[in-house]
Every structure is written in C-alpha cells, then in structure tokens.
C-alpha cells in the first residue's frame, strides 16, 4: 500500500523525479525550497524502535535510483561509523540538534577529521564515500530526513555501505543500515578491522557508551574499555 504523503513530501518526491541529472547542489536547492516541517514526517516516526536497533529507521520512498528515509533519534541513539555505498548525491535534513563526527581514511586507518553539531533546519550533503557517525547526545527526541540517490544505478543505491564496528574489530557491509551491535543477518560481508586512531576510538567509546549502558551490554563496554587501556600503555 502506498503511504500517505503530505503535500511537501509529495512535492519533494516529484521535484527529485523531475530532475534527470542530480548532484549535491541541486538536491540541496530542492530540499531547501520545500520547507519541510515535523508535520510532514511525523507519520514515519520510529522512536519506539527495538533495543537491538541503535536508532529508528523508516523508509518513506524508494524508486530504485533514489530513496528517502526518516531516522528517529531518542537520547543516546547513535549510528556506527559508516559510509553510504553507491550514493552519488544526497543530503540529511535535521529536525533537531544532532551530534556528528566526520572521519578520514589514511592508509586504511580511520582518523577523526571533524566534530560538529547540526541544528534544526540544517541540510548536510552526503555522498557514498562520506564516512561519518551521527546521533543524539541531547535529552530531546528528534528526527532527520535522509535522501540517497544515484544517476547511474537503478536499484539499491546504498548497498555495500561500509560499517565500522571497532568494538568487535570488524568492518562489515550492509544494504545501508548502520546500527551499533547490529544483527548478523544485516551484514553482507565481514572483514577484520582494527586500525582506528586512539583519538577516534576514545571519542567513539564516549559517544556510544550510553547506548550500551541503556541496553545493559556491559561485556561490550568492558571490551572497549580494555581496548582503550591497551592503547594507552
Ligand atoms: Fe550516514
């Protein structure tokens, strides 16, 4: 069944479909002109997501070459560190104050590149090799609208997204989800990965700690604490 879209969401979908060759400048302009409000997305809220998902993730629209999702963030909800697969253009529209980290890969080692806070009304560009993490470090729920698109693919634009799981010394690929402590069935492939700078690992641990505490996953917290301890020695 086709979901009920607000006028603004229907306009957003139509405007994207009417542009044959999109890029990050054009998608920014389209999103900016639509003037989204919480009323447009509230029917896609998913704050009551299961504990094994570290944030709420709901599909609004997918026609193959682009998709729109709504992410719902309650306090302490975070993604793992991830990129966006085959995404060639896209953006995130923020409905609240979000914590954001940008990483860069240097000779297969992941380093912290930038710490940011995004605020309500901000629009941030996304492409496939953007490696980042985002979440809710505040005590107020909010949502974000995500658009991922491609001019060359006709299906699964965010397939083969790379997700880094330093607590398990793994790098996995998924269809686009980037949950912390994710279920095995979401993983398309899995390789060993343990090269994170001390700064990146310490910061990551500080950010994701509330999620693991909330879910009483103390074994994983101990694992991470030991790892950081070993780096200090
Ligand atoms: Fe992302």
mmCIF file of C-alpha atoms and ligand atoms in Angstrom:
data_model
loop_
_atom_site.group_PDB
_atom_site.id
_atom_site.type_symbol
_atom_site.label_atom_id
_atom_site.label_comp_id
_atom_site.label_asym_id
_atom_site.label_seq_id
_atom_site.Cartn_x
_atom_site.Cartn_y
_atom_site.Cartn_z
ATOM 1 C CA UNK A 1 0.000 0.000 0.000
ATOM 2 C CA UNK A 2 1.308 3.485 -0.909
ATOM 3 C CA UNK A 3 1.880 5.553 2.268
ATOM 4 C CA UNK A 4 0.015 8.841 2.665
ATOM 5 C CA UNK A 5 2.401 11.682 1.890
ATOM 6 C CA UNK A 6 1.983 15.288 2.978
ATOM 7 C CA UNK A 7 1.945 17.927 0.226
ATOM 8 C CA UNK A 8 5.583 18.788 0.955
ATOM 9 C CA UNK A 9 6.803 15.173 0.827
ATOM 10 C CA UNK A 10 4.841 14.565 -2.399
ATOM 11 C CA UNK A 11 6.408 17.744 -3.865
ATOM 12 C CA UNK A 12 9.884 16.659 -2.731
ATOM 13 C CA UNK A 13 9.492 13.264 -4.460
ATOM 14 C CA UNK A 14 8.103 14.852 -7.641
ATOM 15 C CA UNK A 15 10.850 17.521 -7.772
ATOM 16 C CA UNK A 16 13.562 14.852 -7.455
ATOM 17 C CA UNK A 17 11.906 12.654 -10.089
ATOM 18 C CA UNK A 18 11.667 15.610 -12.487
ATOM 19 C CA UNK A 19 15.435 16.229 -12.398
ATOM 20 C CA UNK A 20 17.212 13.697 -14.643
ATOM 21 C CA UNK A 21 20.753 14.550 -13.518
ATOM 22 C CA UNK A 22 21.026 15.427 -9.886
ATOM 23 C CA UNK A 23 24.025 16.456 -7.840
ATOM 24 C CA UNK A 24 24.532 17.696 -4.295
ATOM 25 C CA UNK A 25 23.976 21.359 -5.213
ATOM 26 C CA UNK A 26 20.637 20.611 -6.899
ATOM 27 C CA UNK A 27 19.345 18.272 -4.188
ATOM 28 C CA UNK A 28 20.219 20.915 -1.580
ATOM 29 C CA UNK A 29 18.196 23.512 -3.525
ATOM 30 C CA UNK A 30 15.225 21.154 -3.904
ATOM 31 C CA UNK A 31 15.147 20.315 -0.178
ATOM 32 C CA UNK A 32 15.683 23.944 0.804
ATOM 33 C CA UNK A 33 12.745 25.104 -1.343
ATOM 34 C CA UNK A 34 10.309 22.545 0.075
ATOM 35 C CA UNK A 35 10.399 23.977 3.656
ATOM 36 C CA UNK A 36 9.819 20.707 5.485
ATOM 37 C CA UNK A 37 8.198 20.655 8.916
ATOM 38 C CA UNK A 38 7.749 17.948 11.556
ATOM 39 C CA UNK A 39 4.125 17.591 10.388
ATOM 40 C CA UNK A 40 5.438 16.271 7.060
ATOM 41 C CA UNK A 41 7.310 13.393 8.665
ATOM 42 C CA UNK A 42 5.544 12.570 11.938
ATOM 43 C CA UNK A 43 3.688 9.587 10.422
ATOM 44 C CA UNK A 44 7.127 7.993 9.846
ATOM 45 C CA UNK A 45 8.452 8.489 13.384
ATOM 46 C CA UNK A 46 10.029 5.395 14.869
ATOM 47 C CA UNK A 47 11.248 6.426 18.314
ATOM 48 C CA UNK A 48 10.000 3.161 19.782
ATOM 49 C CA UNK A 49 12.449 1.120 17.772
ATOM 50 C CA UNK A 50 13.600 -2.224 19.209
ATOM 51 C CA UNK A 51 16.638 -2.190 21.538
ATOM 52 C CA UNK A 52 18.746 -4.110 19.019
ATOM 53 C CA UNK A 53 18.465 -1.169 16.608
ATOM 54 C CA UNK A 54 20.507 1.790 17.796
ATOM 55 C CA UNK A 55 18.197 4.349 16.094
ATOM 56 C CA UNK A 56 14.837 4.345 14.324
ATOM 57 C CA UNK A 57 14.959 3.897 10.550
ATOM 58 C CA UNK A 58 11.879 4.056 8.355
ATOM 59 C CA UNK A 59 11.629 4.071 4.572
ATOM 60 C CA UNK A 60 9.462 6.857 3.134
ATOM 61 C CA UNK A 61 10.080 6.274 -0.573
ATOM 62 C CA UNK A 62 12.328 4.194 -2.869
ATOM 63 C CA UNK A 63 12.080 4.131 -6.645
ATOM 64 C CA UNK A 64 15.409 2.426 -7.296
ATOM 65 C CA UNK A 65 17.699 5.330 -8.139
ATOM 66 C CA UNK A 66 16.879 7.290 -5.012
ATOM 67 C CA UNK A 67 15.354 6.720 -1.635
ATOM 68 C CA UNK A 68 14.090 8.824 1.235
ATOM 69 C CA UNK A 69 14.208 7.640 4.842
ATOM 70 C CA UNK A 70 13.260 9.095 8.179
ATOM 71 C CA UNK A 71 15.571 8.395 11.115
ATOM 72 C CA UNK A 72 14.249 8.849 14.663
ATOM 73 C CA UNK A 73 16.723 9.581 17.441
ATOM 74 C CA UNK A 74 15.934 9.308 21.096
ATOM 75 C CA UNK A 75 18.524 10.379 23.648
ATOM 76 C CA UNK A 76 21.621 8.162 23.348
ATOM 77 C CA UNK A 77 20.727 6.801 19.895
ATOM 78 C CA UNK A 78 23.746 6.616 17.580
ATOM 79 C CA UNK A 79 24.839 5.091 14.317
ATOM 80 C CA UNK A 80 28.043 3.146 13.991
ATOM 81 C CA UNK A 81 30.786 4.753 11.867
ATOM 82 C CA UNK A 82 29.669 4.223 8.261
ATOM 83 C CA UNK A 83 29.641 5.347 4.644
ATOM 84 C CA UNK A 84 26.813 5.260 2.066
ATOM 85 C CA UNK A 85 27.573 2.641 -0.554
ATOM 86 C CA UNK A 86 26.804 3.679 -4.141
ATOM 87 C CA UNK A 87 25.202 7.016 -3.200
ATOM 88 C CA UNK A 88 26.272 9.694 -5.724
ATOM 89 C CA UNK A 89 24.212 12.551 -4.318
ATOM 90 C CA UNK A 90 22.125 13.081 -1.232
ATOM 91 C CA UNK A 91 21.571 15.018 1.944
ATOM 92 C CA UNK A 92 20.308 14.968 5.503
ATOM 93 C CA UNK A 93 17.704 17.444 6.743
ATOM 94 C CA UNK A 94 17.854 17.983 10.521
ATOM 95 C CA UNK A 95 14.757 18.495 12.662
ATOM 96 C CA UNK A 96 16.795 18.808 15.875
ATOM 97 C CA UNK A 97 20.240 19.099 17.429
ATOM 98 C CA UNK A 98 22.453 16.233 16.306
ATOM 99 C CA UNK A 99 25.962 15.192 17.247
ATOM 100 C CA UNK A 100 28.110 14.488 14.204
ATOM 101 C CA UNK A 101 31.582 13.093 13.569
ATOM 102 C CA UNK A 102 33.454 13.038 10.295
ATOM 103 C CA UNK A 103 36.300 10.555 9.697
ATOM 104 C CA UNK A 104 39.009 10.182 7.103
ATOM 105 C CA UNK A 105 40.761 7.024 5.992
ATOM 106 C CA UNK A 106 44.536 7.272 5.942
ATOM 107 C CA UNK A 107 46.237 4.154 4.624
ATOM 108 C CA UNK A 108 43.281 2.071 5.855
ATOM 109 C CA UNK A 109 43.428 3.683 9.296
ATOM 110 C CA UNK A 110 40.341 5.582 10.441
ATOM 111 C CA UNK A 111 41.000 9.032 11.906
ATOM 112 C CA UNK A 112 38.715 11.634 13.419
ATOM 113 C CA UNK A 113 38.514 14.563 10.977
ATOM 114 C CA UNK A 114 35.846 16.844 12.438
ATOM 115 C CA UNK A 115 33.398 17.188 15.333
ATOM 116 C CA UNK A 116 30.166 19.032 14.532
ATOM 117 C CA UNK A 117 26.729 19.794 15.883
ATOM 118 C CA UNK A 118 23.881 20.206 13.402
ATOM 119 C CA UNK A 119 20.776 22.164 14.274
ATOM 120 C CA UNK A 120 17.128 22.225 13.236
ATOM 121 C CA UNK A 121 16.814 23.390 9.625
ATOM 122 C CA UNK A 122 20.390 22.468 8.649
ATOM 123 C CA UNK A 123 20.928 20.466 5.466
ATOM 124 C CA UNK A 124 24.155 18.444 5.128
ATOM 125 C CA UNK A 125 25.405 16.860 1.906
ATOM 126 C CA UNK A 126 26.033 13.117 1.630
ATOM 127 C CA UNK A 127 27.906 11.022 -0.918
ATOM 128 C CA UNK A 128 28.990 7.393 -0.996
ATOM 129 C CA UNK A 129 32.446 7.747 0.499
ATOM 130 C CA UNK A 130 31.457 10.168 3.274
ATOM 131 C CA UNK A 131 32.473 8.273 6.416
ATOM 132 C CA UNK A 132 30.651 9.585 9.448
ATOM 133 C CA UNK A 133 28.682 8.893 12.616
ATOM 134 C CA UNK A 134 25.650 10.713 13.928
ATOM 135 C CA UNK A 135 23.338 10.571 16.878
ATOM 136 C CA UNK A 136 21.501 12.236 19.701
ATOM 137 C CA UNK A 137 23.708 13.485 22.509
ATOM 138 C CA UNK A 138 20.937 15.712 23.868
ATOM 139 C CA UNK A 139 17.959 14.788 26.020
ATOM 140 C CA UNK A 140 15.365 15.709 23.376
ATOM 141 C CA UNK A 141 14.000 13.342 20.690
ATOM 142 C CA UNK A 142 14.276 14.487 17.080
ATOM 143 C CA UNK A 143 14.177 13.089 13.559
ATOM 144 C CA UNK A 144 16.248 13.555 10.389
ATOM 145 C CA UNK A 145 15.214 13.075 6.772
ATOM 146 C CA UNK A 146 17.762 11.341 4.545
ATOM 147 C CA UNK A 147 17.917 11.284 0.750
ATOM 148 C CA UNK A 148 20.321 8.938 -1.066
ATOM 149 C CA UNK A 149 20.455 8.920 -4.860
ATOM 150 C CA UNK A 150 22.354 7.886 -7.945
ATOM 151 C CA UNK A 151 22.275 8.884 -11.624
ATOM 152 C CA UNK A 152 23.761 5.579 -12.757
ATOM 153 C CA UNK A 153 22.128 2.881 -10.607
ATOM 154 C CA UNK A 154 18.545 1.719 -10.884
ATOM 155 C CA UNK A 155 18.357 -0.158 -7.575
ATOM 156 C CA UNK A 156 19.839 -0.398 -4.071
ATOM 157 C CA UNK A 157 21.692 2.949 -4.003
ATOM 158 C CA UNK A 158 23.052 2.460 -0.505
ATOM 159 C CA UNK A 159 24.040 -1.201 -0.976
ATOM 160 C CA UNK A 160 27.591 -2.096 0.137
ATOM 161 C CA UNK A 161 27.642 0.677 2.732
ATOM 162 C CA UNK A 162 30.734 0.087 4.864
ATOM 163 C CA UNK A 163 30.097 -0.004 8.610
ATOM 164 C CA UNK A 164 32.983 0.035 11.097
ATOM 165 C CA UNK A 165 32.442 -1.840 14.353
ATOM 166 C CA UNK A 166 35.626 -1.208 16.377
ATOM 167 C CA UNK A 167 34.223 -2.884 19.496
ATOM 168 C CA UNK A 168 34.199 -6.177 17.541
ATOM 169 C CA UNK A 169 37.299 -5.407 15.410
ATOM 170 C CA UNK A 170 35.159 -5.709 12.278
ATOM 171 C CA UNK A 171 34.367 -3.842 9.114
ATOM 172 C CA UNK A 172 31.114 -5.035 7.511
ATOM 173 C CA UNK A 173 28.977 -4.099 4.514
ATOM 174 C CA UNK A 174 25.191 -3.694 4.602
ATOM 175 C CA UNK A 175 22.274 -2.587 2.408
ATOM 176 C CA UNK A 176 22.539 0.812 4.108
ATOM 177 C CA UNK A 177 21.736 0.291 7.780
ATOM 178 C CA UNK A 178 24.435 1.294 10.265
ATOM 179 C CA UNK A 179 23.271 0.047 13.652
ATOM 180 C CA UNK A 180 25.636 -0.385 16.561
ATOM 181 C CA UNK A 181 25.973 -4.020 17.642
ATOM 182 C CA UNK A 182 23.966 -4.983 14.557
ATOM 183 C CA UNK A 183 22.375 -8.350 13.857
ATOM 184 C CA UNK A 184 24.443 -10.731 11.758
ATOM 185 C CA UNK A 185 21.694 -11.074 9.114
ATOM 186 C CA UNK A 186 22.112 -7.398 8.147
ATOM 187 C CA UNK A 187 25.743 -7.981 7.181
ATOM 188 C CA UNK A 188 26.506 -8.671 3.503
ATOM 189 C CA UNK A 189 30.232 -9.202 4.137
ATOM 190 C CA UNK A 190 32.605 -9.051 7.064
ATOM 191 C CA UNK A 191 36.360 -8.420 7.386
ATOM 192 C CA UNK A 192 38.755 -7.858 10.260
ATOM 193 C CA UNK A 193 39.384 -4.185 11.053
ATOM 194 C CA UNK A 194 41.308 -2.776 13.968
ATOM 195 C CA UNK A 195 43.041 0.346 12.784
ATOM 196 C CA UNK A 196 41.445 3.312 14.454
ATOM 197 C CA UNK A 197 43.455 6.205 15.844
ATOM 198 C CA UNK A 198 43.434 6.492 19.633
ATOM 199 C CA UNK A 199 41.585 9.816 19.383
ATOM 200 C CA UNK A 200 38.883 8.307 17.141
ATOM 201 C CA UNK A 201 38.425 5.237 19.356
ATOM 202 C CA UNK A 202 38.287 7.197 22.626
ATOM 203 C CA UNK A 203 35.758 9.645 21.188
ATOM 204 C CA UNK A 204 33.682 6.801 19.685
ATOM 205 C CA UNK A 205 33.572 4.995 23.010
ATOM 206 C CA UNK A 206 32.422 8.164 24.797
ATOM 207 C CA UNK A 207 29.598 8.631 22.260
ATOM 208 C CA UNK A 208 28.252 5.072 22.121
ATOM 209 C CA UNK A 209 28.628 4.282 25.847
ATOM 210 C CA UNK A 210 25.074 5.461 26.757
ATOM 211 C CA UNK A 211 23.591 3.126 24.123
ATOM 212 C CA UNK A 212 25.412 0.098 25.540
ATOM 213 C CA UNK A 213 24.622 1.124 29.123
ATOM 214 C CA UNK A 214 20.941 1.559 28.277
ATOM 215 C CA UNK A 215 20.878 -1.961 26.878
ATOM 216 C CA UNK A 216 22.951 -3.394 29.749
ATOM 217 C CA UNK A 217 25.577 -4.713 27.336
ATOM 218 C CA UNK A 218 28.343 -4.455 29.916
ATOM 219 C CA UNK A 219 30.509 -7.123 28.306
ATOM 220 C CA UNK A 220 30.883 -4.948 25.203
ATOM 221 C CA UNK A 221 31.636 -1.892 27.364
ATOM 222 C CA UNK A 222 34.382 -3.872 29.130
ATOM 223 C CA UNK A 223 35.789 -4.929 25.789
ATOM 224 C CA UNK A 224 36.017 -1.305 24.683
ATOM 225 C CA UNK A 225 37.476 -0.125 27.985
ATOM 226 C CA UNK A 226 40.227 -2.769 27.753
ATOM 227 C CA UNK A 227 40.964 -1.784 24.171
ATOM 228 C CA UNK A 228 41.429 1.867 25.115
ATOM 229 C CA UNK A 229 43.523 0.863 28.139
ATOM 230 C CA UNK A 230 45.803 -1.171 25.871
ATOM 231 C CA UNK A 231 46.232 1.809 23.545
ATOM 232 C CA UNK A 232 47.293 3.973 26.486
ATOM 233 C CA UNK A 233 50.005 1.534 27.597
HETATM 234 FE FE1 LIG B 1 25.051 8.303 7.194
#
